[in-house]
């Protein structure tokens, strides 16, 4: 057996040869600035705003809160930001426009636009009203989006905690005490405000506040590519419905993933094509929704009701997926729905908001509200409201609406009535 010195010489020689041979990838080394000690799993953190869930809405909420001057911790149970866009693979976000005008902008659009530009992609012309709604959705490179999102969080001073999730939430005199757990880590967070962006309002559920959900959920989609290379930011990939997909807990998510992968393996064998790309998990369309201070009904949505406390627009057909597929119901010409602040606040709660697909809404309204651009708009509004409430020592509903609107405008968002 060679001694250590011989082993090191052989390893160095192999590295030199590997660098010269074609077909062997070179290795670039980077160092993490500071690694936490495994011997110190207990972490206490005090912040103004805790954002739970780093998906479509949560990423934007955290960046907005950080840019507005709040100290922010973003807790995400997976390994990257972006949620449905990145881990789910639906890298085709929409809709940022309606009837020839941009209606959703701000931080979400900034991130999408930079992702496309860095990837040398193409942006749609919002001045043109498309024949089909999806013509103005944006192709993005999901891998670039995830790391650009991390960069923007860092620039905004947002701390990210991957692989962690709340296990207990307790009210305190001026906010919350949240116990989070990850492998090798226990974290206690003391915060003034919580923004629940988990998709299924899981923090709201931990608190025992009312949530809404149908017995049957829309099918999830497992995204993959057979027989040809997937070109991120240039094309859509194949999708397979996973019926009964439920993101309620780890057991139901496991079942959905196993079911989807089993079906894709059967397709590989049946079609005799190479599997070229596979997303790591199912993309889910619906789970729990909150019962908020206001509930958005499908009539509110389809009529384009302008709520008194509207904080952003939404735009997409009513888009309910079933076992037989989906038949989008387009909105009438000129109709642009709005989302009220009260739909982001669980009923009878304080110092707590949600953003994203768990917004307070009935099922049909939610089928249009749940898409990525609308979730980004909600996330930015929640980030502003939570930050202003934290600074004032109050709760979001008590923050003057004008202050919320003014700060949103300062950060590039479009307020209902301001469409470009």
PDB file of N, CA and C in Angstrom, residues 301-391:
ATOM      1  N   UNK A 301     -62.858  37.913  -9.726  1.00  0.00           N
ATOM      2  CA  UNK A 301     -61.720  37.746 -10.632  1.00  0.00           C
ATOM      3  C   UNK A 301     -62.130  37.998 -12.081  1.00  0.00           C
ATOM      4  N   UNK A 302     -63.184  37.326 -12.511  1.00  0.00           N
ATOM      5  CA  UNK A 302     -63.586  37.402 -13.919  1.00  0.00           C
ATOM      6  C   UNK A 302     -64.159  38.763 -14.299  1.00  0.00           C
ATOM      7  N   UNK A 303     -64.675  39.502 -13.322  1.00  0.00           N
ATOM      8  CA  UNK A 303     -65.234  40.828 -13.618  1.00  0.00           C
ATOM      9  C   UNK A 303     -64.186  41.929 -13.532  1.00  0.00           C
ATOM     10  N   UNK A 304     -62.973  41.581 -13.029  1.00  0.00           N
ATOM     11  CA  UNK A 304     -61.933  42.593 -12.875  1.00  0.00           C
ATOM     12  C   UNK A 304     -62.233  43.569 -11.757  1.00  0.00           C
ATOM     13  N   UNK A 305     -62.852  43.070 -10.691  1.00  0.00           N
ATOM     14  CA  UNK A 305     -63.187  43.956  -9.572  1.00  0.00           C
ATOM     15  C   UNK A 305     -61.939  44.670  -9.051  1.00  0.00           C
ATOM     16  N   UNK A 306     -62.050  45.977  -8.890  1.00  0.00           N
ATOM     17  CA  UNK A 306     -60.955  46.754  -8.320  1.00  0.00           C
ATOM     18  C   UNK A 306     -61.243  46.931  -6.828  1.00  0.00           C
ATOM     19  N   UNK A 307     -60.554  46.172  -6.007  1.00  0.00           N
ATOM     20  CA  UNK A 307     -60.766  46.235  -4.561  1.00  0.00           C
ATOM     21  C   UNK A 307     -60.260  47.567  -4.009  1.00  0.00           C
ATOM     22  N   UNK A 308     -60.900  48.030  -2.932  1.00  0.00           N
ATOM     23  CA  UNK A 308     -60.493  49.291  -2.311  1.00  0.00           C
ATOM     24  C   UNK A 308     -59.042  49.244  -1.834  1.00  0.00           C
ATOM     25  N   UNK A 309     -58.594  48.052  -1.419  1.00  0.00           N
ATOM     26  CA  UNK A 309     -57.231  47.907  -0.902  1.00  0.00           C
ATOM     27  C   UNK A 309     -56.354  47.097  -1.853  1.00  0.00           C
ATOM     28  N   UNK A 310     -56.628  47.219  -3.156  1.00  0.00           N
ATOM     29  CA  UNK A 310     -55.846  46.474  -4.154  1.00  0.00           C
ATOM     30  C   UNK A 310     -54.367  46.864  -4.092  1.00  0.00           C
ATOM     31  N   UNK A 311     -53.492  45.864  -4.122  1.00  0.00           N
ATOM     32  CA  UNK A 311     -52.051  46.121  -4.062  1.00  0.00           C
ATOM     33  C   UNK A 311     -51.315  45.668  -5.316  1.00  0.00           C
ATOM     34  N   UNK A 312     -51.965  44.862  -6.155  1.00  0.00           N
ATOM     35  CA  UNK A 312     -51.336  44.460  -7.423  1.00  0.00           C
ATOM     36  C   UNK A 312     -52.399  43.904  -8.346  1.00  0.00           C
ATOM     37  N   UNK A 313     -52.011  43.775  -9.590  1.00  0.00           N
ATOM     38  CA  UNK A 313     -52.869  43.142 -10.583  1.00  0.00           C
ATOM     39  C   UNK A 313     -52.584  41.640 -10.645  1.00  0.00           C
ATOM     40  N   UNK A 314     -53.483  40.929 -11.311  1.00  0.00           N
ATOM     41  CA  UNK A 314     -53.265  39.545 -11.721  1.00  0.00           C
ATOM     42  C   UNK A 314     -53.846  39.418 -13.115  1.00  0.00           C
ATOM     43  N   UNK A 315     -53.321  38.494 -13.911  1.00  0.00           N
ATOM     44  CA  UNK A 315     -53.921  38.293 -15.228  1.00  0.00           C
ATOM     45  C   UNK A 315     -53.589  36.899 -15.747  1.00  0.00           C
ATOM     46  N   UNK A 316     -54.629  36.121 -15.964  1.00  0.00           N
ATOM     47  CA  UNK A 316     -54.512  34.783 -16.552  1.00  0.00           C
ATOM     48  C   UNK A 316     -55.936  34.263 -16.743  1.00  0.00           C
ATOM     49  N   UNK A 317     -56.162  33.377 -17.703  1.00  0.00           N
ATOM     50  CA  UNK A 317     -57.492  32.777 -17.805  1.00  0.00           C
ATOM     51  C   UNK A 317     -57.832  31.980 -16.548  1.00  0.00           C
ATOM     52  N   UNK A 318     -59.108  31.759 -16.308  1.00  0.00           N
ATOM     53  CA  UNK A 318     -59.511  30.751 -15.322  1.00  0.00           C
ATOM     54  C   UNK A 318     -59.033  29.423 -15.891  1.00  0.00           C
ATOM     55  N   UNK A 319     -58.244  28.688 -15.122  1.00  0.00           N
ATOM     56  CA  UNK A 319     -57.380  27.648 -15.711  1.00  0.00           C
ATOM     57  C   UNK A 319     -57.380  26.391 -14.843  1.00  0.00           C
ATOM     58  N   UNK A 320     -58.547  25.768 -14.700  1.00  0.00           N
ATOM     59  CA  UNK A 320     -58.674  24.595 -13.836  1.00  0.00           C
ATOM     60  C   UNK A 320     -58.319  23.323 -14.607  1.00  0.00           C
ATOM     61  N   UNK A 321     -57.294  22.615 -14.127  1.00  0.00           N
ATOM     62  CA  UNK A 321     -56.874  21.351 -14.735  1.00  0.00           C
ATOM     63  C   UNK A 321     -57.643  20.198 -14.088  1.00  0.00           C
ATOM     64  N   UNK A 322     -58.097  19.248 -14.938  1.00  0.00           N
ATOM     65  CA  UNK A 322     -58.831  18.079 -14.447  1.00  0.00           C
ATOM     66  C   UNK A 322     -58.227  16.824 -15.071  1.00  0.00           C
ATOM     67  N   UNK A 323     -58.817  15.689 -14.786  1.00  0.00           N
ATOM     68  CA  UNK A 323     -58.329  14.424 -15.357  1.00  0.00           C
ATOM     69  C   UNK A 323     -58.448  14.390 -16.879  1.00  0.00           C
ATOM     70  N   UNK A 324     -59.319  15.199 -17.420  1.00  0.00           N
ATOM     71  CA  UNK A 324     -59.505  15.213 -18.874  1.00  0.00           C
ATOM     72  C   UNK A 324     -58.726  16.338 -19.549  1.00  0.00           C
ATOM     73  N   UNK A 325     -57.945  17.087 -18.767  1.00  0.00           N
ATOM     74  CA  UNK A 325     -57.153  18.158 -19.350  1.00  0.00           C
ATOM     75  C   UNK A 325     -57.591  19.515 -18.832  1.00  0.00           C
ATOM     76  N   UNK A 326     -57.383  20.538 -19.645  1.00  0.00           N
ATOM     77  CA  UNK A 326     -57.713  21.894 -19.226  1.00  0.00           C
ATOM     78  C   UNK A 326     -58.281  22.670 -20.404  1.00  0.00           C
ATOM     79  N   UNK A 327     -59.317  23.448 -20.142  1.00  0.00           N
ATOM     80  CA  UNK A 327     -59.894  24.334 -21.151  1.00  0.00           C
ATOM     81  C   UNK A 327     -59.927  25.740 -20.557  1.00  0.00           C
ATOM     82  N   UNK A 328     -58.875  26.515 -20.782  1.00  0.00           N
ATOM     83  CA  UNK A 328     -58.811  27.852 -20.188  1.00  0.00           C
ATOM     84  C   UNK A 328     -60.015  28.708 -20.588  1.00  0.00           C
ATOM     85  N   UNK A 329     -60.531  29.469 -19.637  1.00  0.00           N
ATOM     86  CA  UNK A 329     -61.642  30.388 -19.899  1.00  0.00           C
ATOM     87  C   UNK A 329     -61.094  31.813 -19.896  1.00  0.00           C
ATOM     88  N   UNK A 330     -60.829  32.360 -21.084  1.00  0.00           N
ATOM     89  CA  UNK A 330     -60.215  33.699 -21.160  1.00  0.00           C
ATOM     90  C   UNK A 330     -61.094  34.754 -20.500  1.00  0.00           C
ATOM     91  N   UNK A 331     -60.446  35.784 -19.991  1.00  0.00           N
ATOM     92  CA  UNK A 331     -61.163  36.921 -19.426  1.00  0.00           C
ATOM     93  C   UNK A 331     -61.690  37.802 -20.565  1.00  0.00           C
ATOM     94  N   UNK A 332     -62.764  38.513 -20.298  1.00  0.00           N
ATOM     95  CA  UNK A 332     -63.348  39.391 -21.303  1.00  0.00           C
ATOM     96  C   UNK A 332     -62.404  40.542 -21.619  1.00  0.00           C
ATOM     97  N   UNK A 333     -62.500  41.031 -22.847  1.00  0.00           N
ATOM     98  CA  UNK A 333     -61.637  42.098 -23.333  1.00  0.00           C
ATOM     99  C   UNK A 333     -61.596  43.264 -22.342  1.00  0.00           C
ATOM    100  N   UNK A 334     -60.380  43.660 -21.980  1.00  0.00           N
ATOM    101  CA  UNK A 334     -60.191  44.792 -21.097  1.00  0.00           C
ATOM    102  C   UNK A 334     -60.211  44.463 -19.616  1.00  0.00           C
ATOM    103  N   UNK A 335     -60.568  43.236 -19.257  1.00  0.00           N
ATOM    104  CA  UNK A 335     -60.671  42.848 -17.850  1.00  0.00           C
ATOM    105  C   UNK A 335     -59.298  42.528 -17.268  1.00  0.00           C
ATOM    106  N   UNK A 336     -58.975  43.165 -16.157  1.00  0.00           N
ATOM    107  CA  UNK A 336     -57.726  42.875 -15.444  1.00  0.00           C
ATOM    108  C   UNK A 336     -58.053  42.753 -13.953  1.00  0.00           C
ATOM    109  N   UNK A 337     -57.985  41.554 -13.375  1.00  0.00           N
ATOM    110  CA  UNK A 337     -58.303  41.380 -11.952  1.00  0.00           C
ATOM    111  C   UNK A 337     -57.287  42.067 -11.045  1.00  0.00           C
ATOM    112  N   UNK A 338     -57.695  42.311  -9.804  1.00  0.00           N
ATOM    113  CA  UNK A 338     -56.803  42.886  -8.803  1.00  0.00           C
ATOM    114  C   UNK A 338     -56.782  41.987  -7.563  1.00  0.00           C
ATOM    115  N   UNK A 339     -55.744  42.166  -6.757  1.00  0.00           N
ATOM    116  CA  UNK A 339     -55.579  41.394  -5.520  1.00  0.00           C
ATOM    117  C   UNK A 339     -55.557  42.368  -4.344  1.00  0.00           C
ATOM    118  N   UNK A 340     -56.466  42.195  -3.377  1.00  0.00           N
ATOM    119  CA  UNK A 340     -56.511  43.107  -2.238  1.00  0.00           C
ATOM    120  C   UNK A 340     -55.548  42.685  -1.128  1.00  0.00           C
ATOM    121  N   UNK A 341     -55.098  43.660  -0.362  1.00  0.00           N
ATOM    122  CA  UNK A 341     -54.225  43.383   0.772  1.00  0.00           C
ATOM    123  C   UNK A 341     -54.880  42.401   1.733  1.00  0.00           C
ATOM    124  N   UNK A 342     -56.166  42.535   1.957  1.00  0.00           N
ATOM    125  CA  UNK A 342     -56.860  41.691   2.930  1.00  0.00           C
ATOM    126  C   UNK A 342     -56.891  40.219   2.529  1.00  0.00           C
ATOM    127  N   UNK A 343     -56.714  39.932   1.241  1.00  0.00           N
ATOM    128  CA  UNK A 343     -56.660  38.530   0.812  1.00  0.00           C
ATOM    129  C   UNK A 343     -55.313  37.883   1.146  1.00  0.00           C
ATOM    130  N   UNK A 344     -54.345  38.698   1.560  1.00  0.00           N
ATOM    131  CA  UNK A 344     -53.028  38.184   1.938  1.00  0.00           C
ATOM    132  C   UNK A 344     -52.896  38.055   3.460  1.00  0.00           C
ATOM    133  N   UNK A 345     -53.976  38.340   4.190  1.00  0.00           N
ATOM    134  CA  UNK A 345     -53.914  38.333   5.654  1.00  0.00           C
ATOM    135  C   UNK A 345     -54.903  37.318   6.213  1.00  0.00           C
ATOM    136  N   UNK A 346     -54.414  36.289   6.912  1.00  0.00           N
ATOM    137  CA  UNK A 346     -55.323  35.309   7.523  1.00  0.00           C
ATOM    138  C   UNK A 346     -56.311  35.984   8.469  1.00  0.00           C
ATOM    139  N   UNK A 347     -57.535  35.539   8.417  1.00  0.00           N
ATOM    140  CA  UNK A 347     -58.603  36.179   9.185  1.00  0.00           C
ATOM    141  C   UNK A 347     -58.271  36.202  10.677  1.00  0.00           C
ATOM    142  N   UNK A 348     -58.464  37.367  11.273  1.00  0.00           N
ATOM    143  CA  UNK A 348     -58.283  37.581  12.720  1.00  0.00           C
ATOM    144  C   UNK A 348     -56.842  37.353  13.179  1.00  0.00           C
ATOM    145  N   UNK A 349     -55.874  37.547  12.293  1.00  0.00           N
ATOM    146  CA  UNK A 349     -54.465  37.373  12.677  1.00  0.00           C
ATOM    147  C   UNK A 349     -53.778  38.732  12.768  1.00  0.00           C
ATOM    148  N   UNK A 350     -52.621  38.741  13.403  1.00  0.00           N
ATOM    149  CA  UNK A 350     -51.772  39.920  13.463  1.00  0.00           C
ATOM    150  C   UNK A 350     -50.340  39.506  13.143  1.00  0.00           C
ATOM    151  N   UNK A 351     -49.599  40.425  12.508  1.00  0.00           N
ATOM    152  CA  UNK A 351     -48.170  40.222  12.229  1.00  0.00           C
ATOM    153  C   UNK A 351     -47.917  38.980  11.372  1.00  0.00           C
ATOM    154  N   UNK A 352     -48.875  38.689  10.499  1.00  0.00           N
ATOM    155  CA  UNK A 352     -48.792  37.477   9.674  1.00  0.00           C
ATOM    156  C   UNK A 352     -49.429  37.759   8.316  1.00  0.00           C
ATOM    157  N   UNK A 353     -48.726  37.388   7.250  1.00  0.00           N
ATOM    158  CA  UNK A 353     -49.251  37.521   5.895  1.00  0.00           C
ATOM    159  C   UNK A 353     -48.930  36.257   5.113  1.00  0.00           C
ATOM    160  N   UNK A 354     -49.601  36.085   3.984  1.00  0.00           N
ATOM    161  CA  UNK A 354     -49.232  35.052   3.015  1.00  0.00           C
ATOM    162  C   UNK A 354     -49.019  35.731   1.673  1.00  0.00           C
ATOM    163  N   UNK A 355     -48.366  35.022   0.767  1.00  0.00           N
ATOM    164  CA  UNK A 355     -48.260  35.469  -0.627  1.00  0.00           C
ATOM    165  C   UNK A 355     -48.105  34.234  -1.492  1.00  0.00           C
ATOM    166  N   UNK A 356     -48.673  34.295  -2.692  1.00  0.00           N
ATOM    167  CA  UNK A 356     -48.570  33.157  -3.602  1.00  0.00           C
ATOM    168  C   UNK A 356     -49.900  32.453  -3.750  1.00  0.00           C
ATOM    169  N   UNK A 357     -49.826  31.190  -4.153  1.00  0.00           N
ATOM    170  CA  UNK A 357     -51.056  30.488  -4.515  1.00  0.00           C
ATOM    171  C   UNK A 357     -51.968  30.197  -3.323  1.00  0.00           C
ATOM    172  N   UNK A 358     -51.485  30.384  -2.084  1.00  0.00           N
ATOM    173  CA  UNK A 358     -52.359  30.165  -0.922  1.00  0.00           C
ATOM    174  C   UNK A 358     -53.180  31.405  -0.594  1.00  0.00           C
ATOM    175  N   UNK A 359     -53.202  32.409  -1.471  1.00  0.00           N
ATOM    176  CA  UNK A 359     -54.005  33.621  -1.290  1.00  0.00           C
ATOM    177  C   UNK A 359     -55.464  33.246  -1.047  1.00  0.00           C
ATOM    178  N   UNK A 360     -56.149  34.035  -0.246  1.00  0.00           N
ATOM    179  CA  UNK A 360     -57.546  33.768   0.083  1.00  0.00           C
ATOM    180  C   UNK A 360     -58.429  33.930  -1.160  1.00  0.00           C
ATOM    181  N   UNK A 361     -58.958  32.821  -1.647  1.00  0.00           N
ATOM    182  CA  UNK A 361     -59.709  32.821  -2.915  1.00  0.00           C
ATOM    183  C   UNK A 361     -60.479  31.525  -3.039  1.00  0.00           C
ATOM    184  N   UNK A 362     -61.547  31.551  -3.847  1.00  0.00           N
ATOM    185  CA  UNK A 362     -62.219  30.282  -4.119  1.00  0.00           C
ATOM    186  C   UNK A 362     -61.434  29.518  -5.183  1.00  0.00           C
ATOM    187  N   UNK A 363     -61.828  28.280  -5.431  1.00  0.00           N
ATOM    188  CA  UNK A 363     -60.993  27.410  -6.265  1.00  0.00           C
ATOM    189  C   UNK A 363     -60.840  27.928  -7.687  1.00  0.00           C
ATOM    190  N   UNK A 364     -61.913  28.403  -8.297  1.00  0.00           N
ATOM    191  CA  UNK A 364     -61.831  28.859  -9.682  1.00  0.00           C
ATOM    192  C   UNK A 364     -61.026  30.148  -9.793  1.00  0.00           C
ATOM    193  N   UNK A 365     -61.217  31.064  -8.860  1.00  0.00           N
ATOM    194  CA  UNK A 365     -60.396  32.279  -8.878  1.00  0.00           C
ATOM    195  C   UNK A 365     -58.929  31.914  -8.699  1.00  0.00           C
ATOM    196  N   UNK A 366     -58.663  30.973  -7.798  1.00  0.00           N
ATOM    197  CA  UNK A 366     -57.282  30.580  -7.522  1.00  0.00           C
ATOM    198  C   UNK A 366     -56.617  29.947  -8.736  1.00  0.00           C
ATOM    199  N   UNK A 367     -57.392  29.312  -9.612  1.00  0.00           N
ATOM    200  CA  UNK A 367     -56.814  28.673 -10.797  1.00  0.00           C
ATOM    201  C   UNK A 367     -56.200  29.698 -11.743  1.00  0.00           C
ATOM    202  N   UNK A 368     -56.641  30.959 -11.645  1.00  0.00           N
ATOM    203  CA  UNK A 368     -56.022  32.028 -12.421  1.00  0.00           C
ATOM    204  C   UNK A 368     -54.989  32.804 -11.624  1.00  0.00           C
ATOM    205  N   UNK A 369     -55.228  32.948 -10.320  1.00  0.00           N
ATOM    206  CA  UNK A 369     -54.345  33.733  -9.460  1.00  0.00           C
ATOM    207  C   UNK A 369     -53.009  33.057  -9.192  1.00  0.00           C
ATOM    208  N   UNK A 370     -52.954  31.737  -9.303  1.00  0.00           N
ATOM    209  CA  UNK A 370     -51.798  30.976  -8.818  1.00  0.00           C
ATOM    210  C   UNK A 370     -50.572  31.076  -9.718  1.00  0.00           C
ATOM    211  N   UNK A 371     -50.659  31.735 -10.871  1.00  0.00           N
ATOM    212  CA  UNK A 371     -49.536  31.725 -11.808  1.00  0.00           C
ATOM    213  C   UNK A 371     -48.423  32.662 -11.328  1.00  0.00           C
ATOM    214  N   UNK A 372     -47.254  32.521 -11.952  1.00  0.00           N
ATOM    215  CA  UNK A 372     -46.037  33.080 -11.368  1.00  0.00           C
ATOM    216  C   UNK A 372     -45.993  34.606 -11.298  1.00  0.00           C
ATOM    217  N   UNK A 373     -46.390  35.295 -12.360  1.00  0.00           N
ATOM    218  CA  UNK A 373     -46.311  36.759 -12.323  1.00  0.00           C
ATOM    219  C   UNK A 373     -47.188  37.321 -11.210  1.00  0.00           C
ATOM    220  N   UNK A 374     -48.394  36.790 -11.069  1.00  0.00           N
ATOM    221  CA  UNK A 374     -49.293  37.249 -10.010  1.00  0.00           C
ATOM    222  C   UNK A 374     -48.704  36.960  -8.637  1.00  0.00           C
ATOM    223  N   UNK A 375     -48.094  35.776  -8.478  1.00  0.00           N
ATOM    224  CA  UNK A 375     -47.471  35.432  -7.194  1.00  0.00           C
ATOM    225  C   UNK A 375     -46.310  36.368  -6.879  1.00  0.00           C
ATOM    226  N   UNK A 376     -45.563  36.778  -7.894  1.00  0.00           N
ATOM    227  CA  UNK A 376     -44.481  37.748  -7.684  1.00  0.00           C
ATOM    228  C   UNK A 376     -45.034  39.088  -7.215  1.00  0.00           C
ATOM    229  N   UNK A 377     -46.140  39.532  -7.844  1.00  0.00           N
ATOM    230  CA  UNK A 377     -46.769  40.772  -7.428  1.00  0.00           C
ATOM    231  C   UNK A 377     -47.235  40.714  -5.981  1.00  0.00           C
ATOM    232  N   UNK A 378     -47.855  39.587  -5.599  1.00  0.00           N
ATOM    233  CA  UNK A 378     -48.282  39.406  -4.208  1.00  0.00           C
ATOM    234  C   UNK A 378     -47.089  39.413  -3.263  1.00  0.00           C
ATOM    235  N   UNK A 379     -46.013  38.719  -3.665  1.00  0.00           N
ATOM    236  CA  UNK A 379     -44.826  38.651  -2.821  1.00  0.00           C
ATOM    237  C   UNK A 379     -44.236  40.022  -2.551  1.00  0.00           C
ATOM    238  N   UNK A 380     -44.167  40.850  -3.596  1.00  0.00           N
ATOM    239  CA  UNK A 380     -43.603  42.187  -3.413  1.00  0.00           C
ATOM    240  C   UNK A 380     -44.495  43.018  -2.500  1.00  0.00           C
ATOM    241  N   UNK A 381     -45.815  42.926  -2.669  1.00  0.00           N
ATOM    242  CA  UNK A 381     -46.737  43.675  -1.813  1.00  0.00           C
ATOM    243  C   UNK A 381     -46.615  43.231  -0.362  1.00  0.00           C
ATOM    244  N   UNK A 382     -46.508  41.932  -0.140  1.00  0.00           N
ATOM    245  CA  UNK A 382     -46.372  41.422   1.225  1.00  0.00           C
ATOM    246  C   UNK A 382     -45.057  41.872   1.846  1.00  0.00           C
ATOM    247  N   UNK A 383     -43.979  41.882   1.048  1.00  0.00           N
ATOM    248  CA  UNK A 383     -42.683  42.338   1.548  1.00  0.00           C
ATOM    249  C   UNK A 383     -42.725  43.783   2.012  1.00  0.00           C
ATOM    250  N   UNK A 384     -43.425  44.626   1.253  1.00  0.00           N
ATOM    251  CA  UNK A 384     -43.567  46.041   1.624  1.00  0.00           C
ATOM    252  C   UNK A 384     -44.406  46.189   2.887  1.00  0.00           C
ATOM    253  N   UNK A 385     -45.579  45.542   2.921  1.00  0.00           N
ATOM    254  CA  UNK A 385     -46.491  45.702   4.049  1.00  0.00           C
ATOM    255  C   UNK A 385     -45.864  45.189   5.346  1.00  0.00           C
ATOM    256  N   UNK A 386     -45.182  44.045   5.274  1.00  0.00           N
ATOM    257  CA  UNK A 386     -44.555  43.481   6.463  1.00  0.00           C
ATOM    258  C   UNK A 386     -43.428  44.372   6.971  1.00  0.00           C
ATOM    259  N   UNK A 387     -42.644  44.933   6.056  1.00  0.00           N
ATOM    260  CA  UNK A 387     -41.538  45.809   6.456  1.00  0.00           C
ATOM    261  C   UNK A 387     -42.050  47.077   7.117  1.00  0.00           C
ATOM    262  N   UNK A 388     -43.054  47.708   6.515  1.00  0.00           N
ATOM    263  CA  UNK A 388     -43.614  48.931   7.103  1.00  0.00           C
ATOM    264  C   UNK A 388     -44.232  48.652   8.472  1.00  0.00           C
ATOM    265  N   UNK A 389     -44.888  47.500   8.606  1.00  0.00           N
ATOM    266  CA  UNK A 389     -45.480  47.137   9.894  1.00  0.00           C
ATOM    267  C   UNK A 389     -44.401  46.892  10.940  1.00  0.00           C
ATOM    268  N   UNK A 390     -43.322  46.204  10.545  1.00  0.00           N
ATOM    269  CA  UNK A 390     -42.233  45.937  11.486  1.00  0.00           C
ATOM    270  C   UNK A 390     -41.600  47.229  11.968  1.00  0.00           C
ATOM    271  N   UNK A 391     -41.387  48.167  11.065  1.00  0.00           N
ATOM    272  CA  UNK A 391     -40.762  49.445  11.430  1.00  0.00           C
ATOM    273  C   UNK A 391     -41.660  50.280  12.331  1.00  0.00           C
TER     274      UNK A 391
END
